[in-house]
Tab-separated table of C-alpha atoms (C1' of nucleotides) in Angstrom:
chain	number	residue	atom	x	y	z
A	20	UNK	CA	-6.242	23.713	-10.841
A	21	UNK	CA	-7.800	20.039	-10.563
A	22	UNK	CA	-3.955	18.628	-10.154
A	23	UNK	CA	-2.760	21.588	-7.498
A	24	UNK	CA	-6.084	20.832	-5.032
A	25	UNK	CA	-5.807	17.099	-5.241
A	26	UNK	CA	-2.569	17.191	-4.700
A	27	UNK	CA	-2.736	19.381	-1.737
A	28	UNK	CA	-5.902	16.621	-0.619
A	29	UNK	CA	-3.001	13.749	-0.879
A	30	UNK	CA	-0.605	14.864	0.877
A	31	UNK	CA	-2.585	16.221	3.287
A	32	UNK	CA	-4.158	12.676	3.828
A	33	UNK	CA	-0.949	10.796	4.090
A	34	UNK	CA	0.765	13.108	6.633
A	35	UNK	CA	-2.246	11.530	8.351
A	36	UNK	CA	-1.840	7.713	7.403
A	37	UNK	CA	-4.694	7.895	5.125
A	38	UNK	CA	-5.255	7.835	1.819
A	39	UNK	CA	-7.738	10.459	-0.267
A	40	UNK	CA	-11.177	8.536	-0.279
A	41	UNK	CA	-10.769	6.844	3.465
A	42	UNK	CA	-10.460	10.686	4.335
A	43	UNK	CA	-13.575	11.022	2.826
A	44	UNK	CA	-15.195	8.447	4.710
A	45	UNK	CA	-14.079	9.827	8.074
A	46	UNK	CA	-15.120	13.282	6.782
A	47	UNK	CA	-18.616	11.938	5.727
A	48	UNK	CA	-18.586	10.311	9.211
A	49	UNK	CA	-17.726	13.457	10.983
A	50	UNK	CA	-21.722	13.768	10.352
A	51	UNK	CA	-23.186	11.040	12.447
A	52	UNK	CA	-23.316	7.183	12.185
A	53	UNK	CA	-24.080	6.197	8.706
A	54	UNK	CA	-25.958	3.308	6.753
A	55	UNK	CA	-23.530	1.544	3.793
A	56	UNK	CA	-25.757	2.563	1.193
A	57	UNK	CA	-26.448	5.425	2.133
A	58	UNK	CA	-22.220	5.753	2.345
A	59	UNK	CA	-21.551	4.659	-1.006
A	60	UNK	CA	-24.148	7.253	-2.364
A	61	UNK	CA	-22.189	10.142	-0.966
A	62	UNK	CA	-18.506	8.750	-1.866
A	63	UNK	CA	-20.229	7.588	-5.742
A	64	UNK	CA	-18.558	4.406	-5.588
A	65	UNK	CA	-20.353	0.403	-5.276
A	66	UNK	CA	-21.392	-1.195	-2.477
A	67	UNK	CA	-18.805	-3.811	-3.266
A	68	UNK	CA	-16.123	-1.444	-3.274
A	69	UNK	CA	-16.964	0.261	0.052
A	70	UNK	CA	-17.276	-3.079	1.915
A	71	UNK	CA	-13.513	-3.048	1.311
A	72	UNK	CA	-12.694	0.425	2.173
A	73	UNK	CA	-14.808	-0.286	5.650
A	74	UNK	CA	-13.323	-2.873	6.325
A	75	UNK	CA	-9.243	-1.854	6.451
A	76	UNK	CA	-10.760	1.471	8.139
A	77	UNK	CA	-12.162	-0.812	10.770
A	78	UNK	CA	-9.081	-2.735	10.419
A	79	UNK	CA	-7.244	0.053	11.853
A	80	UNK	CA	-9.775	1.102	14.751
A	81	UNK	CA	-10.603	4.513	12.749
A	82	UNK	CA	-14.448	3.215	12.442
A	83	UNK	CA	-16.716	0.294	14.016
A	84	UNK	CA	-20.027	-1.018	12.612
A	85	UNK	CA	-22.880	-1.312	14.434
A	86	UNK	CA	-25.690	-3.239	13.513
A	87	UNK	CA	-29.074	-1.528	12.945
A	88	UNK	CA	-31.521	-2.208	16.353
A	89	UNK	CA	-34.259	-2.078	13.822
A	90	UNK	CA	-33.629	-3.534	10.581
A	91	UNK	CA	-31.169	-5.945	10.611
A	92	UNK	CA	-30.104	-6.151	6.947
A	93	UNK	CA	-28.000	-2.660	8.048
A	94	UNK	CA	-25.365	-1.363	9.567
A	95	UNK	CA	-24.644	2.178	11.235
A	96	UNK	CA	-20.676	3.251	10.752
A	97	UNK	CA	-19.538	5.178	12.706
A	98	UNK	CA	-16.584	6.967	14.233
A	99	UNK	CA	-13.937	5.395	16.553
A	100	UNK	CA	-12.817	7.728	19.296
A	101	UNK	CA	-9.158	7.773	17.035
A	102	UNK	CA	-11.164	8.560	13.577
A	103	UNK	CA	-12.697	11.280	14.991
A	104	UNK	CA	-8.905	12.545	16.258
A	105	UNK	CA	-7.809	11.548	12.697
A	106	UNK	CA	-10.326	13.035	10.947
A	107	UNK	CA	-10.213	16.368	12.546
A	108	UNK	CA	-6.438	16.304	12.416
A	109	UNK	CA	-6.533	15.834	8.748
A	110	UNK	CA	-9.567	18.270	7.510
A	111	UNK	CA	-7.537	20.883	9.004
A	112	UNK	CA	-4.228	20.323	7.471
A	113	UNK	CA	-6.333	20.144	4.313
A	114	UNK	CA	-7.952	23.669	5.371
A	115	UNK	CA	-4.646	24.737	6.242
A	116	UNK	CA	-2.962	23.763	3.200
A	117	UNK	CA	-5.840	25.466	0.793
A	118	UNK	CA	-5.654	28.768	2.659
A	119	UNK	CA	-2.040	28.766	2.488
A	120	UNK	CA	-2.659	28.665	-1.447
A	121	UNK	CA	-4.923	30.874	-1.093
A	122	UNK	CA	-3.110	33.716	0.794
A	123	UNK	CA	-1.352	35.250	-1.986
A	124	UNK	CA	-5.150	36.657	-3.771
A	125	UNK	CA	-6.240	39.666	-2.253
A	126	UNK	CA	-9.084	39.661	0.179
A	127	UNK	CA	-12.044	40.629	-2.111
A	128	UNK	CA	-10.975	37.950	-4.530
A	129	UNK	CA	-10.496	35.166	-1.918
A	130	UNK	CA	-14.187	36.129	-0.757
A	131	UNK	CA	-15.497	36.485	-4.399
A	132	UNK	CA	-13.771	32.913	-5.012
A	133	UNK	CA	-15.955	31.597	-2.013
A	134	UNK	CA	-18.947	32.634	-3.358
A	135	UNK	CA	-18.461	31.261	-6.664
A	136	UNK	CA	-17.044	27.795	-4.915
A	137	UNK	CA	-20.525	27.520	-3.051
A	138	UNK	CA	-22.300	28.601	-6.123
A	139	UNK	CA	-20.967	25.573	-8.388
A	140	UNK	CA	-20.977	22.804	-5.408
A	141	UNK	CA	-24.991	24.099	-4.692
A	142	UNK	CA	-25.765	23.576	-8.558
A	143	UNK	CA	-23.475	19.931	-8.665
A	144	UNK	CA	-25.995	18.639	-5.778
A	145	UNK	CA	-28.907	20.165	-7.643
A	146	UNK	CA	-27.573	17.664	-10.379
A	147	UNK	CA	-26.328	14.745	-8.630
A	148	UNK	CA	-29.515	14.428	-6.610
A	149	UNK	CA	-31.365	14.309	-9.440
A	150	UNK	CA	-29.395	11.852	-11.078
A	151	UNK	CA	-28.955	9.261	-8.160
A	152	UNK	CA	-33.112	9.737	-7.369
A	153	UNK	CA	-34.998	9.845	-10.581
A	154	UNK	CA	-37.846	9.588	-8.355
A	155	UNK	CA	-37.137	10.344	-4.712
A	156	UNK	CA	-40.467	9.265	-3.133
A	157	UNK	CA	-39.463	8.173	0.164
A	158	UNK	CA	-35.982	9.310	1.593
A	159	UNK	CA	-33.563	11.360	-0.248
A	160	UNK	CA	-30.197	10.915	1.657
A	161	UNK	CA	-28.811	14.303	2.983
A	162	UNK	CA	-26.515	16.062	0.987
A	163	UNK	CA	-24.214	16.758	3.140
A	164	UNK	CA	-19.871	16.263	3.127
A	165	UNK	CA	-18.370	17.577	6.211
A	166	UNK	CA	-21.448	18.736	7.877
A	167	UNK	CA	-19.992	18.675	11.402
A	168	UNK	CA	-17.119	21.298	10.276
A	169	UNK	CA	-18.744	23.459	7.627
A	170	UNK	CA	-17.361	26.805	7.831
A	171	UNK	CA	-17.713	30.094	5.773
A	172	UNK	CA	-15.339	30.215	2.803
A	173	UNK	CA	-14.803	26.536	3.154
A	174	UNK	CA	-13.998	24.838	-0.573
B	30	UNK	CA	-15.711	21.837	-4.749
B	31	UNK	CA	-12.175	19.516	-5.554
B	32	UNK	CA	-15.403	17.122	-5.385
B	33	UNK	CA	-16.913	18.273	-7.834
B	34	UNK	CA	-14.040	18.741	-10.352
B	35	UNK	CA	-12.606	15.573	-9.626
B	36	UNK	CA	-16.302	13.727	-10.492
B	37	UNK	CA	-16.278	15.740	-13.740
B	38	UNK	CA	-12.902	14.658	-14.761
B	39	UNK	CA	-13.364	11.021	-13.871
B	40	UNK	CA	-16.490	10.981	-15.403
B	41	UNK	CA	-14.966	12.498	-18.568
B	42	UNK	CA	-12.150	9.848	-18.916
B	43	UNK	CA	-14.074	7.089	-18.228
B	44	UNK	CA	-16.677	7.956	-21.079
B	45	UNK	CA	-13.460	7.321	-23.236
B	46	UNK	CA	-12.185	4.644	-21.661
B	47	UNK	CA	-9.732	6.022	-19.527
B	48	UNK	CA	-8.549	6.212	-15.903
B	49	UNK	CA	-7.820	9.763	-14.665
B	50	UNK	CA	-4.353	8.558	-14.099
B	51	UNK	CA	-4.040	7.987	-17.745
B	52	UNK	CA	-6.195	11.324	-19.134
B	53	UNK	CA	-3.026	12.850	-17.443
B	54	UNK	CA	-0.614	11.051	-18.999
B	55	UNK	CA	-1.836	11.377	-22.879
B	56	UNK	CA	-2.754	15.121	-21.987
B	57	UNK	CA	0.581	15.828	-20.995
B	58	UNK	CA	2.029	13.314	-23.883
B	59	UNK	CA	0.072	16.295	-26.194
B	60	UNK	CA	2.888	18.534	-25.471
B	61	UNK	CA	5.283	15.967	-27.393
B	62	UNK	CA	7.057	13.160	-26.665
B	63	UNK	CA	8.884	13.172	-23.248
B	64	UNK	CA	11.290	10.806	-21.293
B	65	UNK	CA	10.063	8.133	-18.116
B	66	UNK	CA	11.782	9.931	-15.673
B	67	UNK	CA	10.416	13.469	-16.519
B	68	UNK	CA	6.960	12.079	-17.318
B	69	UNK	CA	7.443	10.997	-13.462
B	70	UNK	CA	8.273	14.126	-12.332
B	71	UNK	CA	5.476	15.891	-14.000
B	72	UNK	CA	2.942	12.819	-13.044
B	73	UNK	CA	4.496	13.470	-9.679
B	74	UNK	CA	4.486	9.336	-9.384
B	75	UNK	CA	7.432	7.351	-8.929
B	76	UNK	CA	8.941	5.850	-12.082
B	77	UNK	CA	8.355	1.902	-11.257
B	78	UNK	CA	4.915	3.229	-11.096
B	79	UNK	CA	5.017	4.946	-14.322
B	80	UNK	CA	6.192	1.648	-15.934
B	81	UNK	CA	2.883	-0.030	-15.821
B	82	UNK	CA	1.091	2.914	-16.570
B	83	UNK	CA	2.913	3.026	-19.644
B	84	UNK	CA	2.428	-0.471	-20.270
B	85	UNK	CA	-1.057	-0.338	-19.833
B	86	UNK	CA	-1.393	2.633	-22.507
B	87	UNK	CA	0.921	0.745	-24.814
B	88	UNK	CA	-0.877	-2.573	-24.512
B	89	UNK	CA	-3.622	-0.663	-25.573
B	90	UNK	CA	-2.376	1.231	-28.299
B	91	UNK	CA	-2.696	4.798	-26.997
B	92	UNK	CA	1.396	5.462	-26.367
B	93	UNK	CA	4.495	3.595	-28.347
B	94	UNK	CA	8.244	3.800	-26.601
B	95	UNK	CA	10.895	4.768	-28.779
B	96	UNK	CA	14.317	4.578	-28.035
B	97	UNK	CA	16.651	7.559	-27.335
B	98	UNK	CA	18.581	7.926	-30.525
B	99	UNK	CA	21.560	9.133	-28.201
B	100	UNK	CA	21.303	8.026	-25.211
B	101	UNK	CA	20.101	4.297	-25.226
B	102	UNK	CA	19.262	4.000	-21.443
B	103	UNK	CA	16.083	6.617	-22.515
B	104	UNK	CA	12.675	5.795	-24.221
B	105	UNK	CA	10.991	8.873	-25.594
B	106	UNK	CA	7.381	8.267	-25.246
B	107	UNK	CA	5.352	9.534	-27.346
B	108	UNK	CA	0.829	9.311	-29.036
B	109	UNK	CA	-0.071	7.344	-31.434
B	110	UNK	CA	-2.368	8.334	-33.746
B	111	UNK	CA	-5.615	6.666	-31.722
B	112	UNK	CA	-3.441	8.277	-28.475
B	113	UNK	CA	-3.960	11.557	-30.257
B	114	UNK	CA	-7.097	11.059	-31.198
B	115	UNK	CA	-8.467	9.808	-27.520
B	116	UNK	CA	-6.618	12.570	-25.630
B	117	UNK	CA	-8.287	15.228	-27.803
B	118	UNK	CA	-11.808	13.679	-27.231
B	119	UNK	CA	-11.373	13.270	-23.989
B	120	UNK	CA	-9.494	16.935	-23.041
B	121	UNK	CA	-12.383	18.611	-25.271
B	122	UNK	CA	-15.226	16.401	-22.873
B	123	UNK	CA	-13.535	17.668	-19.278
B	124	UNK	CA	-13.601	21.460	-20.999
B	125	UNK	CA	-17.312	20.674	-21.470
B	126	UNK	CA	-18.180	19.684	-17.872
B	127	UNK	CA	-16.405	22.129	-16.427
B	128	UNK	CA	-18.453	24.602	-18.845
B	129	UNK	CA	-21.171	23.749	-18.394
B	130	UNK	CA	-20.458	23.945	-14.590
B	131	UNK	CA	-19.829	27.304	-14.595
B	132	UNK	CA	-22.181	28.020	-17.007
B	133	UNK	CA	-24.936	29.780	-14.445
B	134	UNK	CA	-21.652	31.567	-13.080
B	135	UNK	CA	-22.280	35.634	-14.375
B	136	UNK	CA	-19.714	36.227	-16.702
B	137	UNK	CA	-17.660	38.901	-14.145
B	138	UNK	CA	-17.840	36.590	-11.920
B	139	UNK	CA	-16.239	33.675	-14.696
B	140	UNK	CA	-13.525	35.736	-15.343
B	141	UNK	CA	-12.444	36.888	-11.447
B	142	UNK	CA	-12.870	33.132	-11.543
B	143	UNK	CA	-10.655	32.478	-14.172
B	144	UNK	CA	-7.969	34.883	-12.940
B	145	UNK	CA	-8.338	33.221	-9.474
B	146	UNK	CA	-6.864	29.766	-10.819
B	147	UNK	CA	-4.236	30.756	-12.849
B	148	UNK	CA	-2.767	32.657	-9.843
B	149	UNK	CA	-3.257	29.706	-7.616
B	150	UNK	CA	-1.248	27.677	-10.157
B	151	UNK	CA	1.228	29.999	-10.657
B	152	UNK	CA	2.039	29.585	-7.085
B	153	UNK	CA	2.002	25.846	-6.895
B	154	UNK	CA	3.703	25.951	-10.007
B	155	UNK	CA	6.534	27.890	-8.080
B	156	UNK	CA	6.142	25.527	-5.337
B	157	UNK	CA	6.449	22.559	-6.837
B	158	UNK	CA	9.773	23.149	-8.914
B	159	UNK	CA	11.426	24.736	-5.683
B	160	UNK	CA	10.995	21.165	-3.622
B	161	UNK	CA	11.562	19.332	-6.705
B	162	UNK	CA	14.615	21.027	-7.201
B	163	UNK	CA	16.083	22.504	-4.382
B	164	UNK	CA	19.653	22.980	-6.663
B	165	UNK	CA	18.403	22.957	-10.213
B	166	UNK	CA	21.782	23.706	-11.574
B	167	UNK	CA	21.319	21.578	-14.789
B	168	UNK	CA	17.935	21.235	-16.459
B	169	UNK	CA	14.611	22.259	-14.617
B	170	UNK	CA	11.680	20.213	-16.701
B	171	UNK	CA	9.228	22.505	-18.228
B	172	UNK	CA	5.977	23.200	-16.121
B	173	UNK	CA	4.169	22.335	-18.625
B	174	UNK	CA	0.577	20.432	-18.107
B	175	UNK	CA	-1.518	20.494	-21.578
B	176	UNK	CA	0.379	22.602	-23.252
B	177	UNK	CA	-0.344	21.580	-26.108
B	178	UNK	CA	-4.343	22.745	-26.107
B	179	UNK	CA	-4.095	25.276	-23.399
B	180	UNK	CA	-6.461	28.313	-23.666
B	181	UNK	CA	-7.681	31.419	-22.176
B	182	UNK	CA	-10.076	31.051	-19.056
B	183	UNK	CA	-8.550	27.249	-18.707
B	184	UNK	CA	-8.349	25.799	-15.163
C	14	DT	C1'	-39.890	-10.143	-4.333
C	15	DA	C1'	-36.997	-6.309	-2.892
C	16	DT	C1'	-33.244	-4.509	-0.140
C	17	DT	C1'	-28.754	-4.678	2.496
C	18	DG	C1'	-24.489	-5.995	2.525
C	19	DT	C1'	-20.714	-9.461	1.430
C	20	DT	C1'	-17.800	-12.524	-1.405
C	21	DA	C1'	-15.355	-13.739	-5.663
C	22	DT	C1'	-12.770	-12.119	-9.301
C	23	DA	C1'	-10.160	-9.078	-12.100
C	24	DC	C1'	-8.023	-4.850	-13.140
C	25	DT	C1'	-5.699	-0.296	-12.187
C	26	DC	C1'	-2.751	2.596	-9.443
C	27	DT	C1'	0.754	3.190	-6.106
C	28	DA	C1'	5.153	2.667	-3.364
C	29	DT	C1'	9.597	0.402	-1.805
C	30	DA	C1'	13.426	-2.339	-2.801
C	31	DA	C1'	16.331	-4.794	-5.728
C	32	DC	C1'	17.869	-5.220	-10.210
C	33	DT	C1'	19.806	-4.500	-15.397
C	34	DA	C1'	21.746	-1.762	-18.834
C	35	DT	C1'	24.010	2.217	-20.182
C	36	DA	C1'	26.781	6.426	-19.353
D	8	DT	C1'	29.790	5.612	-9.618
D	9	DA	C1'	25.548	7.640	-11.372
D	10	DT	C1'	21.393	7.550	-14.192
D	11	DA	C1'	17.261	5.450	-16.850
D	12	DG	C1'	14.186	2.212	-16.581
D	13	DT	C1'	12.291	-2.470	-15.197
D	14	DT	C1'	10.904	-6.302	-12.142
D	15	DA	C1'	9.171	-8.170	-7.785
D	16	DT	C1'	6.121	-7.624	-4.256
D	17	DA	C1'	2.505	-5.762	-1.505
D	18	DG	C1'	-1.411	-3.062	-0.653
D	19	DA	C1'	-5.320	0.099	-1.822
D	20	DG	C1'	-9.279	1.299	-4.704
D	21	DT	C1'	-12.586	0.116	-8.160
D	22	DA	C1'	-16.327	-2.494	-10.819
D	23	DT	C1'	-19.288	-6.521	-12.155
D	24	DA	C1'	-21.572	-10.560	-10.963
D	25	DA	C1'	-23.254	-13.855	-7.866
D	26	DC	C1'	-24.685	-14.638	-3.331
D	27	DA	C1'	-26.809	-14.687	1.787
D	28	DA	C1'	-29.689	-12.710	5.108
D	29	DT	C1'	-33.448	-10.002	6.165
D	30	DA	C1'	-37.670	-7.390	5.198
DNA sequence: TATTGTTATACTCTATAACTATA
DNA sequence: TATAGTTATAGAGTATAACAATA
């Protein structure tokens, strides 16, 4: 089950000239400009490695940074004008590729499989929260992938 | 939720050392030993890229080439004993996760689950060896993934 | 001193193209 | 000529460690 979603994730991304995790960042993006910490918390990798991944998205005009007006350690990603297109272009063809997996199970299944999607992801943040923020006493991040385009049934 | 699953399998491999690239390859190696080219069909990776994979597995003691007894352009590669032993630890540890994941599921609702994936891999399944093999006139490689440890309620 | 982000380095994974050896 | 596999090359993703700039 792992292989047949990723793989569906993959190709999805590189109809669209991306690969898996830069989708991610434009998906995470899709929710507003977005600190570098705060973006390596919600892809799970290092700082280190997501300067890298920034940088060939920037490379290819899909995201800008824009330093903080306040603190000026930081910097706020954000979308480009043609990662928004791209991003939107690819989350569908991944929603589109899903539901065409999913069209052969019968309607009550497909919305029982729903529930049971949103069940697990509620109960991973529960954990992953907890893990990354032993002691959350000032700002948890939001836990949020894909907040802009959340719809029901989405896995 | 492919989230999710993917975490828990990285996470998994990487407690034993291993890439998720290369959990595949000694979980399908499980099934017995199997030539380049079909471990790059099943891998789904071309086969210059399944060359250093191999290497890397060899180098490190998990996989050994043999030679084709017949026909001497073929390896057959196959476990070693550690490969065996590392595949099994590690395959057991991804069951875990994903147990324990579902574990606040109901159990109705674990089974409908259950039933859910296997038909969604059956279809991909289907998929997959139709665009692989739009003329399979001679040999169609087995769709095997794990078939060596695969049981009930598996995804 | 603590936090934000980058650089340096090394390794893995991947693909395309050209190649060797065998059939 | 066709097939099995490797090598060469390039690029992406990742982590650890050391670092600079700012708070």
């Amino acid at each position: 089950m792992t292989h047949v979603v990723r793989r569906a994730f993959a190709d999805a991304s590189r109809v669209h000239g991306l690969t898996p995790v830069q989708a991610d960042l434009l998906c995470v993006l899709t929710a507003g400009p977005t600190q570098m910490t705060e973006l390596s918390h919600i892809l799970d990798i290092e700082k280190s490695s997501l300067t890298g991944l920034v940088d060939r998205a920037e490379r290819r005009g899909l995201v800008r940074r824009a330093r903080h007006p306040e603190d000026r350690r930081c910097y706020h990603v954000e979308l480009t004008a043609d990662g928004a297109r791209v991003a939107l272009a690819s989350h569908d063809d991944v929603t589109r590729r899903l539901e065409a997996l999913a069209r052969d199970l019968p309607a009550s299944d497909r919305r029982r499989l729903a529930g049971n999607m949103a069940h697990l992801l509620a109960a991973h943040e529960a954990g992953r929260l907890q893990r990354d923020h032993p002691a959350p006493s000032v700002k948890p991040p939001a836990a949020r992938r894909c907040a802009g385009r959340r719809r029901s049934g989405e896995a």
